[in-house]
Amino acid sequence: MKSGESTFLRLVESRVVFFDGAMGTALHAADLTLADYRDLENCCEILTVSRPDVIEAIHRSFLEVGCDVVETNTFGANRIVLAEFDLQKQAYELNVEAARIARRACDAVQTPDRPRFVAGSMGPGTRLISLRQTDYDTMLASYAEQACGLIDGGVDVLVIETCQDILQAKTAVQAVREAFSKTGRQLPLMVSVTMETTGTMLVGADIASALVTLDAYPEIDVIGLNCATGPQEMSEHIRYLARNCTRKISVMPNAGLPQVRDGKTHFPLTPEELARWLKEFVEVDGVNIVGGCCGTTPTHLKAVIDAIGDRPPMPRTPEFEPATSSLYQAQPHRQQNSFLIVGERCNTNGSKRFREMMLAGDVEGCVSLGIEQVREEGAHILDICVDYVGRDGAPDMRTLIDRMAREVTVPLMLDSTQVDVLEAGLKLAPGKCVINSVNLEDGEEKLARVAGLARRYGAALVALTIDEDPVEAMGKTAARKLEIAARLHDLLTRKHGVPESDIFFDCLTFPITTGSESDRRLGLETLDGIEAVMTRFPKCQSILGVSNVSFGLVPAARVVLNSVFLDEARKRGLTAAIVHPGKIVPRNKVSDERWNAALDLIYDRRENGDPLERFIGLFDAGERIGEREKIDDLPIEQRLERRIVDGARQGIEADLDEAMEKYPPLEIINTFLLNGMKVVGDLFGSGQMQLPFVLKSAETMKAAVAHLEPRMDKLAGSTRGSIVLATVRGDVHDIGK
């Protein structure tokens, strides 16, 4: 059965649908004994086989107050979580049985006029990929097994819920796809993320990044929010989804933020208050599905159902903006006041500095170069290329993306000619990446493999105007560029299902600085090609590796020619460029003589002699343009604080040695380093810094203290204290702790 034929989705189209409330809250209220849990404390999933009567009674309690859908008792019933209780071999059977119990409860109360539905619950587990607590393949297999069990048990819809890591959500979606293929049934799919009080998911994604990432998967029918907070804290995120999400929207909040009263967890939101909020979400924001999460009881859901009643969903006219995303934020493909800046310096083919660091195993240096492009040069996306002749690129890509994905805030462009290298990076990269690139040089077979990666991992694509023509494989004329682009467009959109807005056509830039007569008009042909392609395919994007146009010139001349050529390309429709952002200068920073000379070279104007010779003559070999202040240029006091805030561990030992020439070690810690950590704490508390960056700052602080400690005066009789940090075994919230 296809999801489009689903009775559940038809109901969602016709009226607001009501999900149930909290299974965990109901189980705790049942006051079960440890024996009921078979001595597996906090393993709610074992109750599916040890106390199925209790589980079915809880389902019935929500159905009897009018809920349309009940979720299976399988929130943690995947192999990764169950392994903590030595139950991993029972994962499939527990999901099948949980689905059957929920199905029995629905069958007992439904009527032909009022069908009831079973939603297969798939929680986030207790190990997250972005925190490297597990890996992609392990999580994929765990979720696929769970999804197969739920489908075979007879669920009507699958719900990937309480997503705390957007990479975990992506992996779960792919696992569901595999389960659909294996079982031969495609069910409706819902994905629900959890936004913390900080305003982001636990690992750092804001709502825009989450939506961009999930929108890349057409199998998802409903996108929503659940858990973590009450409805008030969710309201801003719901408003965002209402304006931007093209799928149906669900919202299932907690009964307020949890409190501890008399040693027990208490959820303060009353049924009437929950009902008021959810009614507002339906009436104002056009939410299609409502329900409850932690702390919500049948009484809460009855109040919600009575308040909303049997009403059709409010029509929405969302406007989704095509974009890429990282673990933390989204980046629109079309920038309002700029072009999409793709940083080019993490590329073995274009950056000697990066290549040497990568070959030397200097991962810290490579990551620092990426961060530098974002923080100091304004890159919107980073191009990462590790290809090097005679070297296996997959391990290099894994090593770099492992760090880049967590420590660089912007989306990543994975750049390789090798499919296995691309996939190695995609498995570790949260958000929606860009794959660089596809072409037709080797025919359609390789293009199909790379397009398959884009679909599997939810990525956009750079498409080069290159085909298998034995005479002119690389399109050098505008006509050839358009011809190849049209063929690529047809294959990618019609055959491989790539959205137009996710195709970045690269019309190829060639040097116009060789002095060869055959190269003189190549820049102009590229500009004409960009205009032709973007006129033909206005919903697509256009991208260039700009620096190729100036190859061979002195640095200052390259900066000017690149800047002028980029400006002309943008006028022709270019939307993105792979550049060194620090070496692109605005018009007002270049003299009229140099700017016009560059234009003469680009357009091959020869009225005043050879334009190449004239342009070259305007620059001196030692001239520098467009260089910026770096962290090493700051005073030592500011430098140390900045290193802690940025988590810039590389080079901190030398800075500490320099600081100790002026200050004693303890003063360095208590003043400069702790000032940095205070800034980190303030940024994290206000939601401006995400968890992985806090951890990186903490590691840098730890390294700094370790370097200073041997140089500190010892105090006789002092000892270290102890800290005890407790959590709940097997509970999802122990991830944060």
mmCIF file with all atom_site columns, C-alpha atoms in Angstrom, residues 512-699:
data_model
loop_
_atom_site.group_PDB
_atom_site.id
_atom_site.type_symbol
_atom_site.label_atom_id
_atom_site.label_alt_id
_atom_site.label_comp_id
_atom_site.label_asym_id
_atom_site.label_entity_id
_atom_site.label_seq_id
_atom_site.pdbx_PDB_ins_code
_atom_site.Cartn_x
_atom_site.Cartn_y
_atom_site.Cartn_z
_atom_site.occupancy
_atom_site.B_iso_or_equiv
_atom_site.pdbx_formal_charge
_atom_site.auth_seq_id
_atom_site.auth_comp_id
_atom_site.auth_asym_id
_atom_site.auth_atom_id
_atom_site.pdbx_PDB_model_num
ATOM 1   C CA . ILE A 1 512 ? 41.682 33.686 -19.774 1.00 0.00 ? 512 ILE A CA 1
ATOM 2   C CA . THR A 1 513 ? 45.230 34.543 -18.731 1.00 0.00 ? 513 THR A CA 1
ATOM 3   C CA . THR A 1 514 ? 47.285 32.073 -20.769 1.00 0.00 ? 514 THR A CA 1
ATOM 4   C CA . GLY A 1 515 ? 47.911 34.401 -23.728 1.00 0.00 ? 515 GLY A CA 1
ATOM 5   C CA . SER A 1 516 ? 46.607 31.724 -26.101 1.00 0.00 ? 516 SER A CA 1
ATOM 6   C CA . GLU A 1 517 ? 44.239 33.065 -28.735 1.00 0.00 ? 517 GLU A CA 1
ATOM 7   C CA . SER A 1 518 ? 41.869 30.124 -28.241 1.00 0.00 ? 518 SER A CA 1
ATOM 8   C CA . ASP A 1 519 ? 41.387 31.041 -24.592 1.00 0.00 ? 519 ASP A CA 1
ATOM 9   C CA . ARG A 1 520 ? 40.615 34.730 -25.016 1.00 0.00 ? 520 ARG A CA 1
ATOM 10  C CA . ARG A 1 521 ? 36.808 34.414 -25.138 1.00 0.00 ? 521 ARG A CA 1
ATOM 11  C CA . LEU A 1 522 ? 36.366 31.598 -22.623 1.00 0.00 ? 522 LEU A CA 1
ATOM 12  C CA . GLY A 1 523 ? 35.294 33.978 -19.843 1.00 0.00 ? 523 GLY A CA 1
ATOM 13  C CA . LEU A 1 524 ? 32.707 35.607 -22.077 1.00 0.00 ? 524 LEU A CA 1
ATOM 14  C CA . GLU A 1 525 ? 31.373 32.200 -23.171 1.00 0.00 ? 525 GLU A CA 1
ATOM 15  C CA . THR A 1 526 ? 30.992 31.247 -19.505 1.00 0.00 ? 526 THR A CA 1
ATOM 16  C CA . LEU A 1 527 ? 29.020 34.431 -18.801 1.00 0.00 ? 527 LEU A CA 1
ATOM 17  C CA . ASP A 1 528 ? 26.814 33.840 -21.834 1.00 0.00 ? 528 ASP A CA 1
ATOM 18  C CA . GLY A 1 529 ? 26.375 30.222 -20.751 1.00 0.00 ? 529 GLY A CA 1
ATOM 19  C CA . ILE A 1 530 ? 25.268 31.190 -17.245 1.00 0.00 ? 530 ILE A CA 1
ATOM 20  C CA . GLU A 1 531 ? 22.683 33.559 -18.688 1.00 0.00 ? 531 GLU A CA 1
ATOM 21  C CA . ALA A 1 532 ? 21.398 30.947 -21.149 1.00 0.00 ? 532 ALA A CA 1
ATOM 22  C CA . VAL A 1 533 ? 21.133 28.181 -18.535 1.00 0.00 ? 533 VAL A CA 1
ATOM 23  C CA . MET A 1 534 ? 19.460 30.349 -15.896 1.00 0.00 ? 534 MET A CA 1
ATOM 24  C CA . THR A 1 535 ? 17.001 31.740 -18.446 1.00 0.00 ? 535 THR A CA 1
ATOM 25  C CA . ARG A 1 536 ? 16.080 28.190 -19.464 1.00 0.00 ? 536 ARG A CA 1
ATOM 26  C CA . PHE A 1 537 ? 16.001 26.805 -15.892 1.00 0.00 ? 537 PHE A CA 1
ATOM 27  C CA . PRO A 1 538 ? 15.181 29.725 -13.558 1.00 0.00 ? 538 PRO A CA 1
ATOM 28  C CA . LYS A 1 539 ? 14.319 27.481 -10.583 1.00 0.00 ? 539 LYS A CA 1
ATOM 29  C CA . CYS A 1 540 ? 17.806 25.946 -10.577 1.00 0.00 ? 540 CYS A CA 1
ATOM 30  C CA . GLN A 1 541 ? 20.945 27.475 -9.110  1.00 0.00 ? 541 GLN A CA 1
ATOM 31  C CA . SER A 1 542 ? 24.174 28.500 -10.837 1.00 0.00 ? 542 SER A CA 1
ATOM 32  C CA . ILE A 1 543 ? 27.656 28.118 -9.354  1.00 0.00 ? 543 ILE A CA 1
ATOM 33  C CA . LEU A 1 544 ? 31.266 28.720 -10.425 1.00 0.00 ? 544 LEU A CA 1
ATOM 34  C CA . GLY A 1 545 ? 34.738 28.009 -9.147  1.00 0.00 ? 545 GLY A CA 1
ATOM 35  C CA . VAL A 1 546 ? 35.715 31.600 -9.887  1.00 0.00 ? 546 VAL A CA 1
ATOM 36  C CA . SER A 1 547 ? 39.472 31.534 -9.247  1.00 0.00 ? 547 SER A CA 1
ATOM 37  C CA . ASN A 1 548 ? 40.173 29.405 -12.320 1.00 0.00 ? 548 ASN A CA 1
ATOM 38  C CA . VAL A 1 549 ? 39.622 32.467 -14.520 1.00 0.00 ? 549 VAL A CA 1
ATOM 39  C CA . SER A 1 550 ? 42.768 34.197 -13.204 1.00 0.00 ? 550 SER A CA 1
ATOM 40  C CA . PHE A 1 551 ? 45.160 31.259 -12.997 1.00 0.00 ? 551 PHE A CA 1
ATOM 41  C CA . GLY A 1 552 ? 48.805 32.257 -13.427 1.00 0.00 ? 552 GLY A CA 1
ATOM 42  C CA . LEU A 1 553 ? 48.592 35.935 -12.437 1.00 0.00 ? 553 LEU A CA 1
ATOM 43  C CA . VAL A 1 554 ? 50.249 37.593 -9.435  1.00 0.00 ? 554 VAL A CA 1
ATOM 44  C CA . PRO A 1 555 ? 48.093 37.566 -6.264  1.00 0.00 ? 555 PRO A CA 1
ATOM 45  C CA . ALA A 1 556 ? 46.819 41.158 -6.432  1.00 0.00 ? 556 ALA A CA 1
ATOM 46  C CA . ALA A 1 557 ? 45.852 40.819 -10.097 1.00 0.00 ? 557 ALA A CA 1
ATOM 47  C CA . ARG A 1 558 ? 44.021 37.574 -9.311  1.00 0.00 ? 558 ARG A CA 1
ATOM 48  C CA . VAL A 1 559 ? 41.999 39.281 -6.569  1.00 0.00 ? 559 VAL A CA 1
ATOM 49  C CA . VAL A 1 560 ? 40.865 42.040 -8.918  1.00 0.00 ? 560 VAL A CA 1
ATOM 50  C CA . LEU A 1 561 ? 40.099 39.813 -11.912 1.00 0.00 ? 561 LEU A CA 1
ATOM 51  C CA . ASN A 1 562 ? 38.222 37.305 -9.748  1.00 0.00 ? 562 ASN A CA 1
ATOM 52  C CA . SER A 1 563 ? 36.190 40.099 -8.162  1.00 0.00 ? 563 SER A CA 1
ATOM 53  C CA . VAL A 1 564 ? 35.266 41.698 -11.477 1.00 0.00 ? 564 VAL A CA 1
ATOM 54  C CA . PHE A 1 565 ? 34.447 38.390 -13.139 1.00 0.00 ? 565 PHE A CA 1
ATOM 55  C CA . LEU A 1 566 ? 32.259 37.377 -10.186 1.00 0.00 ? 566 LEU A CA 1
ATOM 56  C CA . ASP A 1 567 ? 30.429 40.697 -10.374 1.00 0.00 ? 567 ASP A CA 1
ATOM 57  C CA . GLU A 1 568 ? 29.731 40.192 -14.076 1.00 0.00 ? 568 GLU A CA 1
ATOM 58  C CA . ALA A 1 569 ? 28.627 36.591 -13.515 1.00 0.00 ? 569 ALA A CA 1
ATOM 59  C CA . ARG A 1 570 ? 26.160 37.661 -10.833 1.00 0.00 ? 570 ARG A CA 1
ATOM 60  C CA . LYS A 1 571 ? 24.631 40.125 -13.282 1.00 0.00 ? 571 LYS A CA 1
ATOM 61  C CA . ARG A 1 572 ? 24.095 37.200 -15.670 1.00 0.00 ? 572 ARG A CA 1
ATOM 62  C CA . GLY A 1 573 ? 22.313 35.047 -13.072 1.00 0.00 ? 573 GLY A CA 1
ATOM 63  C CA . LEU A 1 574 ? 25.039 33.382 -10.986 1.00 0.00 ? 574 LEU A CA 1
ATOM 64  C CA . THR A 1 575 ? 23.665 32.548 -7.524  1.00 0.00 ? 575 THR A CA 1
ATOM 65  C CA . ALA A 1 576 ? 26.668 30.852 -5.876  1.00 0.00 ? 576 ALA A CA 1
ATOM 66  C CA . ALA A 1 577 ? 30.439 30.834 -6.175  1.00 0.00 ? 577 ALA A CA 1
ATOM 67  C CA . ILE A 1 578 ? 33.318 28.757 -4.822  1.00 0.00 ? 578 ILE A CA 1
ATOM 68  C CA . VAL A 1 579 ? 35.791 31.421 -3.781  1.00 0.00 ? 579 VAL A CA 1
ATOM 69  C CA . HIS A 1 580 ? 38.274 32.572 -1.168  1.00 0.00 ? 580 HIS A CA 1
ATOM 70  C CA . PRO A 1 581 ? 35.886 35.052 0.480   1.00 0.00 ? 581 PRO A CA 1
ATOM 71  C CA . GLY A 1 582 ? 38.763 37.082 1.891   1.00 0.00 ? 582 GLY A CA 1
ATOM 72  C CA . LYS A 1 583 ? 40.090 37.688 -1.612  1.00 0.00 ? 583 LYS A CA 1
ATOM 73  C CA . ILE A 1 584 ? 36.938 39.040 -3.208  1.00 0.00 ? 584 ILE A CA 1
ATOM 74  C CA . VAL A 1 585 ? 36.813 42.820 -2.952  1.00 0.00 ? 585 VAL A CA 1
ATOM 75  C CA . PRO A 1 586 ? 33.928 45.230 -3.633  1.00 0.00 ? 586 PRO A CA 1
ATOM 76  C CA . ARG A 1 587 ? 33.830 47.729 -6.483  1.00 0.00 ? 587 ARG A CA 1
ATOM 77  C CA . ASN A 1 588 ? 34.726 50.696 -4.283  1.00 0.00 ? 588 ASN A CA 1
ATOM 78  C CA . LYS A 1 589 ? 38.012 49.017 -3.268  1.00 0.00 ? 589 LYS A CA 1
ATOM 79  C CA . VAL A 1 590 ? 39.285 48.831 -6.877  1.00 0.00 ? 590 VAL A CA 1
ATOM 80  C CA . SER A 1 591 ? 40.371 51.785 -8.994  1.00 0.00 ? 591 SER A CA 1
ATOM 81  C CA . ASP A 1 592 ? 38.436 52.562 -12.176 1.00 0.00 ? 592 ASP A CA 1
ATOM 82  C CA . GLU A 1 593 ? 41.550 51.869 -14.236 1.00 0.00 ? 593 GLU A CA 1
ATOM 83  C CA . ARG A 1 594 ? 41.997 48.367 -12.864 1.00 0.00 ? 594 ARG A CA 1
ATOM 84  C CA . TRP A 1 595 ? 38.273 47.544 -12.914 1.00 0.00 ? 595 TRP A CA 1
ATOM 85  C CA . ASN A 1 596 ? 37.852 48.633 -16.535 1.00 0.00 ? 596 ASN A CA 1
ATOM 86  C CA . ALA A 1 597 ? 41.026 46.838 -17.564 1.00 0.00 ? 597 ALA A CA 1
ATOM 87  C CA . ALA A 1 598 ? 39.627 43.637 -16.085 1.00 0.00 ? 598 ALA A CA 1
ATOM 88  C CA . LEU A 1 599 ? 36.390 44.137 -18.024 1.00 0.00 ? 599 LEU A CA 1
ATOM 89  C CA . ASP A 1 600 ? 38.363 44.614 -21.235 1.00 0.00 ? 600 ASP A CA 1
ATOM 90  C CA . LEU A 1 601 ? 40.164 41.338 -20.563 1.00 0.00 ? 601 LEU A CA 1
ATOM 91  C CA . ILE A 1 602 ? 36.954 39.431 -19.793 1.00 0.00 ? 602 ILE A CA 1
ATOM 92  C CA . TYR A 1 603 ? 35.134 40.734 -22.875 1.00 0.00 ? 603 TYR A CA 1
ATOM 93  C CA . ASP A 1 604 ? 38.255 40.552 -25.085 1.00 0.00 ? 604 ASP A CA 1
ATOM 94  C CA . ARG A 1 605 ? 38.153 44.222 -26.044 1.00 0.00 ? 605 ARG A CA 1
ATOM 95  C CA . ARG A 1 606 ? 41.227 45.107 -28.079 1.00 0.00 ? 606 ARG A CA 1
ATOM 96  C CA . GLU A 1 607 ? 40.625 48.739 -29.024 1.00 0.00 ? 607 GLU A CA 1
ATOM 97  C CA . ASN A 1 608 ? 43.495 49.828 -26.759 1.00 0.00 ? 608 ASN A CA 1
ATOM 98  C CA . GLY A 1 609 ? 45.877 46.984 -27.512 1.00 0.00 ? 609 GLY A CA 1
ATOM 99  C CA . ASP A 1 610 ? 46.262 43.597 -25.873 1.00 0.00 ? 610 ASP A CA 1
ATOM 100 C CA . PRO A 1 611 ? 43.927 43.634 -22.809 1.00 0.00 ? 611 PRO A CA 1
ATOM 101 C CA . LEU A 1 612 ? 45.922 40.886 -21.046 1.00 0.00 ? 612 LEU A CA 1
ATOM 102 C CA . GLU A 1 613 ? 49.224 42.744 -21.283 1.00 0.00 ? 613 GLU A CA 1
ATOM 103 C CA . ARG A 1 614 ? 47.581 45.991 -20.175 1.00 0.00 ? 614 ARG A CA 1
ATOM 104 C CA . PHE A 1 615 ? 45.932 44.346 -17.163 1.00 0.00 ? 615 PHE A CA 1
ATOM 105 C CA . ILE A 1 616 ? 49.106 42.556 -16.043 1.00 0.00 ? 616 ILE A CA 1
ATOM 106 C CA . GLY A 1 617 ? 51.045 45.809 -16.232 1.00 0.00 ? 617 GLY A CA 1
ATOM 107 C CA . LEU A 1 618 ? 48.860 47.405 -13.553 1.00 0.00 ? 618 LEU A CA 1
ATOM 108 C CA . PHE A 1 619 ? 50.139 45.188 -10.713 1.00 0.00 ? 619 PHE A CA 1
ATOM 109 C CA . ASP A 1 620 ? 53.377 44.653 -8.808  1.00 0.00 ? 620 ASP A CA 1
ATOM 110 C CA . ALA A 1 621 ? 54.489 41.175 -7.761  1.00 0.00 ? 621 ALA A CA 1
ATOM 111 C CA . GLY A 1 622 ? 54.607 41.971 -4.047  1.00 0.00 ? 622 GLY A CA 1
ATOM 112 C CA . GLU A 1 623 ? 51.273 43.790 -3.794  1.00 0.00 ? 623 GLU A CA 1
ATOM 113 C CA . ARG A 1 624 ? 48.642 42.349 -1.434  1.00 0.00 ? 624 ARG A CA 1
ATOM 114 C CA . ILE A 1 625 ? 44.895 42.998 -1.481  1.00 0.00 ? 625 ILE A CA 1
ATOM 115 C CA . GLY A 1 626 ? 42.132 41.724 0.788   1.00 0.00 ? 626 GLY A CA 1
ATOM 116 C CA . GLU A 1 627 ? 44.036 40.327 3.795   1.00 0.00 ? 627 GLU A CA 1
ATOM 117 C CA . ARG A 1 628 ? 42.347 40.360 7.226   1.00 0.00 ? 628 ARG A CA 1
ATOM 118 C CA . GLU A 1 629 ? 43.229 40.269 10.925  1.00 0.00 ? 629 GLU A CA 1
ATOM 119 C CA . LYS A 1 630 ? 43.646 36.804 12.433  1.00 0.00 ? 630 LYS A CA 1
ATOM 120 C CA . ILE A 1 631 ? 43.474 35.512 15.995  1.00 0.00 ? 631 ILE A CA 1
ATOM 121 C CA . ASP A 1 632 ? 47.296 35.507 16.199  1.00 0.00 ? 632 ASP A CA 1
ATOM 122 C CA . ASP A 1 633 ? 47.255 39.285 15.676  1.00 0.00 ? 633 ASP A CA 1
ATOM 123 C CA . LEU A 1 634 ? 45.300 39.952 18.880  1.00 0.00 ? 634 LEU A CA 1
ATOM 124 C CA . PRO A 1 635 ? 46.935 40.969 22.203  1.00 0.00 ? 635 PRO A CA 1
ATOM 125 C CA . ILE A 1 636 ? 47.793 37.924 24.310  1.00 0.00 ? 636 ILE A CA 1
ATOM 126 C CA . GLU A 1 637 ? 45.010 38.591 26.843  1.00 0.00 ? 637 GLU A CA 1
ATOM 127 C CA . GLN A 1 638 ? 42.304 38.769 24.161  1.00 0.00 ? 638 GLN A CA 1
ATOM 128 C CA . ARG A 1 639 ? 43.903 35.907 22.284  1.00 0.00 ? 639 ARG A CA 1
ATOM 129 C CA . LEU A 1 640 ? 43.576 33.496 25.231  1.00 0.00 ? 640 LEU A CA 1
ATOM 130 C CA . GLU A 1 641 ? 39.952 34.425 25.884  1.00 0.00 ? 641 GLU A CA 1
ATOM 131 C CA . ARG A 1 642 ? 39.165 34.099 22.185  1.00 0.00 ? 642 ARG A CA 1
ATOM 132 C CA . ARG A 1 643 ? 40.789 30.656 22.026  1.00 0.00 ? 643 ARG A CA 1
ATOM 133 C CA . ILE A 1 644 ? 38.552 29.410 24.841  1.00 0.00 ? 644 ILE A CA 1
ATOM 134 C CA . VAL A 1 645 ? 35.386 30.863 23.287  1.00 0.00 ? 645 VAL A CA 1
ATOM 135 C CA . ASP A 1 646 ? 36.258 29.524 19.833  1.00 0.00 ? 646 ASP A CA 1
ATOM 136 C CA . GLY A 1 647 ? 37.600 26.225 21.145  1.00 0.00 ? 647 GLY A CA 1
ATOM 137 C CA . ALA A 1 648 ? 40.789 26.994 19.186  1.00 0.00 ? 648 ALA A CA 1
ATOM 138 C CA . ARG A 1 649 ? 43.084 24.502 20.879  1.00 0.00 ? 649 ARG A CA 1
ATOM 139 C CA . GLN A 1 650 ? 45.819 24.512 18.269  1.00 0.00 ? 650 GLN A CA 1
ATOM 140 C CA . GLY A 1 651 ? 48.588 26.887 19.332  1.00 0.00 ? 651 GLY A CA 1
ATOM 141 C CA . ILE A 1 652 ? 47.284 27.522 22.839  1.00 0.00 ? 652 ILE A CA 1
ATOM 142 C CA . GLU A 1 653 ? 50.412 26.120 24.528  1.00 0.00 ? 653 GLU A CA 1
ATOM 143 C CA . ALA A 1 654 ? 52.595 28.722 22.813  1.00 0.00 ? 654 ALA A CA 1
ATOM 144 C CA . ASP A 1 655 ? 50.157 31.453 23.812  1.00 0.00 ? 655 ASP A CA 1
ATOM 145 C CA . LEU A 1 656 ? 50.176 30.278 27.425  1.00 0.00 ? 656 LEU A CA 1
ATOM 146 C CA . ASP A 1 657 ? 53.976 30.310 27.493  1.00 0.00 ? 657 ASP A CA 1
ATOM 147 C CA . GLU A 1 658 ? 53.905 33.872 26.185  1.00 0.00 ? 658 GLU A CA 1
ATOM 148 C CA . ALA A 1 659 ? 51.301 34.873 28.782  1.00 0.00 ? 659 ALA A CA 1
ATOM 149 C CA . MET A 1 660 ? 53.392 33.409 31.624  1.00 0.00 ? 660 MET A CA 1
ATOM 150 C CA . GLU A 1 661 ? 56.101 35.948 30.811  1.00 0.00 ? 661 GLU A CA 1
ATOM 151 C CA . LYS A 1 662 ? 53.683 38.589 32.173  1.00 0.00 ? 662 LYS A CA 1
ATOM 152 C CA . TYR A 1 663 ? 51.297 36.725 34.499  1.00 0.00 ? 663 TYR A CA 1
ATOM 153 C CA . PRO A 1 664 ? 51.473 33.807 36.957  1.00 0.00 ? 664 PRO A CA 1
ATOM 154 C CA . PRO A 1 665 ? 49.621 30.623 35.878  1.00 0.00 ? 665 PRO A CA 1
ATOM 155 C CA . LEU A 1 666 ? 46.802 30.958 38.421  1.00 0.00 ? 666 LEU A CA 1
ATOM 156 C CA . GLU A 1 667 ? 46.035 34.510 37.307  1.00 0.00 ? 667 GLU A CA 1
ATOM 157 C CA . ILE A 1 668 ? 45.907 33.347 33.683  1.00 0.00 ? 668 ILE A CA 1
ATOM 158 C CA . ILE A 1 669 ? 43.338 30.712 34.646  1.00 0.00 ? 669 ILE A CA 1
ATOM 159 C CA . ASN A 1 670 ? 41.247 32.896 36.917  1.00 0.00 ? 670 ASN A CA 1
ATOM 160 C CA . THR A 1 671 ? 41.256 35.936 34.657  1.00 0.00 ? 671 THR A CA 1
ATOM 161 C CA . PHE A 1 672 ? 41.628 35.231 30.956  1.00 0.00 ? 672 PHE A CA 1
ATOM 162 C CA . LEU A 1 673 ? 40.658 31.564 30.661  1.00 0.00 ? 673 LEU A CA 1
ATOM 163 C CA . LEU A 1 674 ? 37.707 31.754 33.049  1.00 0.00 ? 674 LEU A CA 1
ATOM 164 C CA . ASN A 1 675 ? 36.531 34.941 31.338  1.00 0.00 ? 675 ASN A CA 1
ATOM 165 C CA . GLY A 1 676 ? 36.385 32.901 28.158  1.00 0.00 ? 676 GLY A CA 1
ATOM 166 C CA . MET A 1 677 ? 34.436 30.110 29.849  1.00 0.00 ? 677 MET A CA 1
ATOM 167 C CA . LYS A 1 678 ? 32.019 32.698 31.268  1.00 0.00 ? 678 LYS A CA 1
ATOM 168 C CA . VAL A 1 679 ? 31.342 33.903 27.739  1.00 0.00 ? 679 VAL A CA 1
ATOM 169 C CA . VAL A 1 680 ? 30.811 30.287 26.679  1.00 0.00 ? 680 VAL A CA 1
ATOM 170 C CA . GLY A 1 681 ? 28.349 29.762 29.537  1.00 0.00 ? 681 GLY A CA 1
ATOM 171 C CA . ASP A 1 682 ? 26.442 32.920 28.671  1.00 0.00 ? 682 ASP A CA 1
ATOM 172 C CA . LEU A 1 683 ? 26.275 31.984 24.986  1.00 0.00 ? 683 LEU A CA 1
ATOM 173 C CA . PHE A 1 684 ? 25.075 28.461 25.774  1.00 0.00 ? 684 PHE A CA 1
ATOM 174 C CA . GLY A 1 685 ? 22.504 29.679 28.278  1.00 0.00 ? 685 GLY A CA 1
ATOM 175 C CA . SER A 1 686 ? 21.071 32.141 25.761  1.00 0.00 ? 686 SER A CA 1
ATOM 176 C CA . GLY A 1 687 ? 20.956 29.535 22.986  1.00 0.00 ? 687 GLY A CA 1
ATOM 177 C CA . GLN A 1 688 ? 23.700 31.201 20.916  1.00 0.00 ? 688 GLN A CA 1
ATOM 178 C CA . MET A 1 689 ? 26.179 28.327 21.294  1.00 0.00 ? 689 MET A CA 1
ATOM 179 C CA . GLN A 1 690 ? 25.361 24.665 20.765  1.00 0.00 ? 690 GLN A CA 1
ATOM 180 C CA . LEU A 1 691 ? 26.452 21.692 22.844  1.00 0.00 ? 691 LEU A CA 1
ATOM 181 C CA . PRO A 1 692 ? 29.314 20.418 20.618  1.00 0.00 ? 692 PRO A CA 1
ATOM 182 C CA . PHE A 1 693 ? 30.948 23.869 20.721  1.00 0.00 ? 693 PHE A CA 1
ATOM 183 C CA . VAL A 1 694 ? 30.617 24.005 24.509  1.00 0.00 ? 694 VAL A CA 1
ATOM 184 C CA . LEU A 1 695 ? 32.350 20.622 24.687  1.00 0.00 ? 695 LEU A CA 1
ATOM 185 C CA . LYS A 1 696 ? 35.078 21.869 22.362  1.00 0.00 ? 696 LYS A CA 1
ATOM 186 C CA . SER A 1 697 ? 35.635 24.951 24.536  1.00 0.00 ? 697 SER A CA 1
ATOM 187 C CA . ALA A 1 698 ? 35.767 22.711 27.610  1.00 0.00 ? 698 ALA A CA 1
ATOM 188 C CA . GLU A 1 699 ? 38.407 20.502 25.977  1.00 0.00 ? 699 GLU A CA 1
#
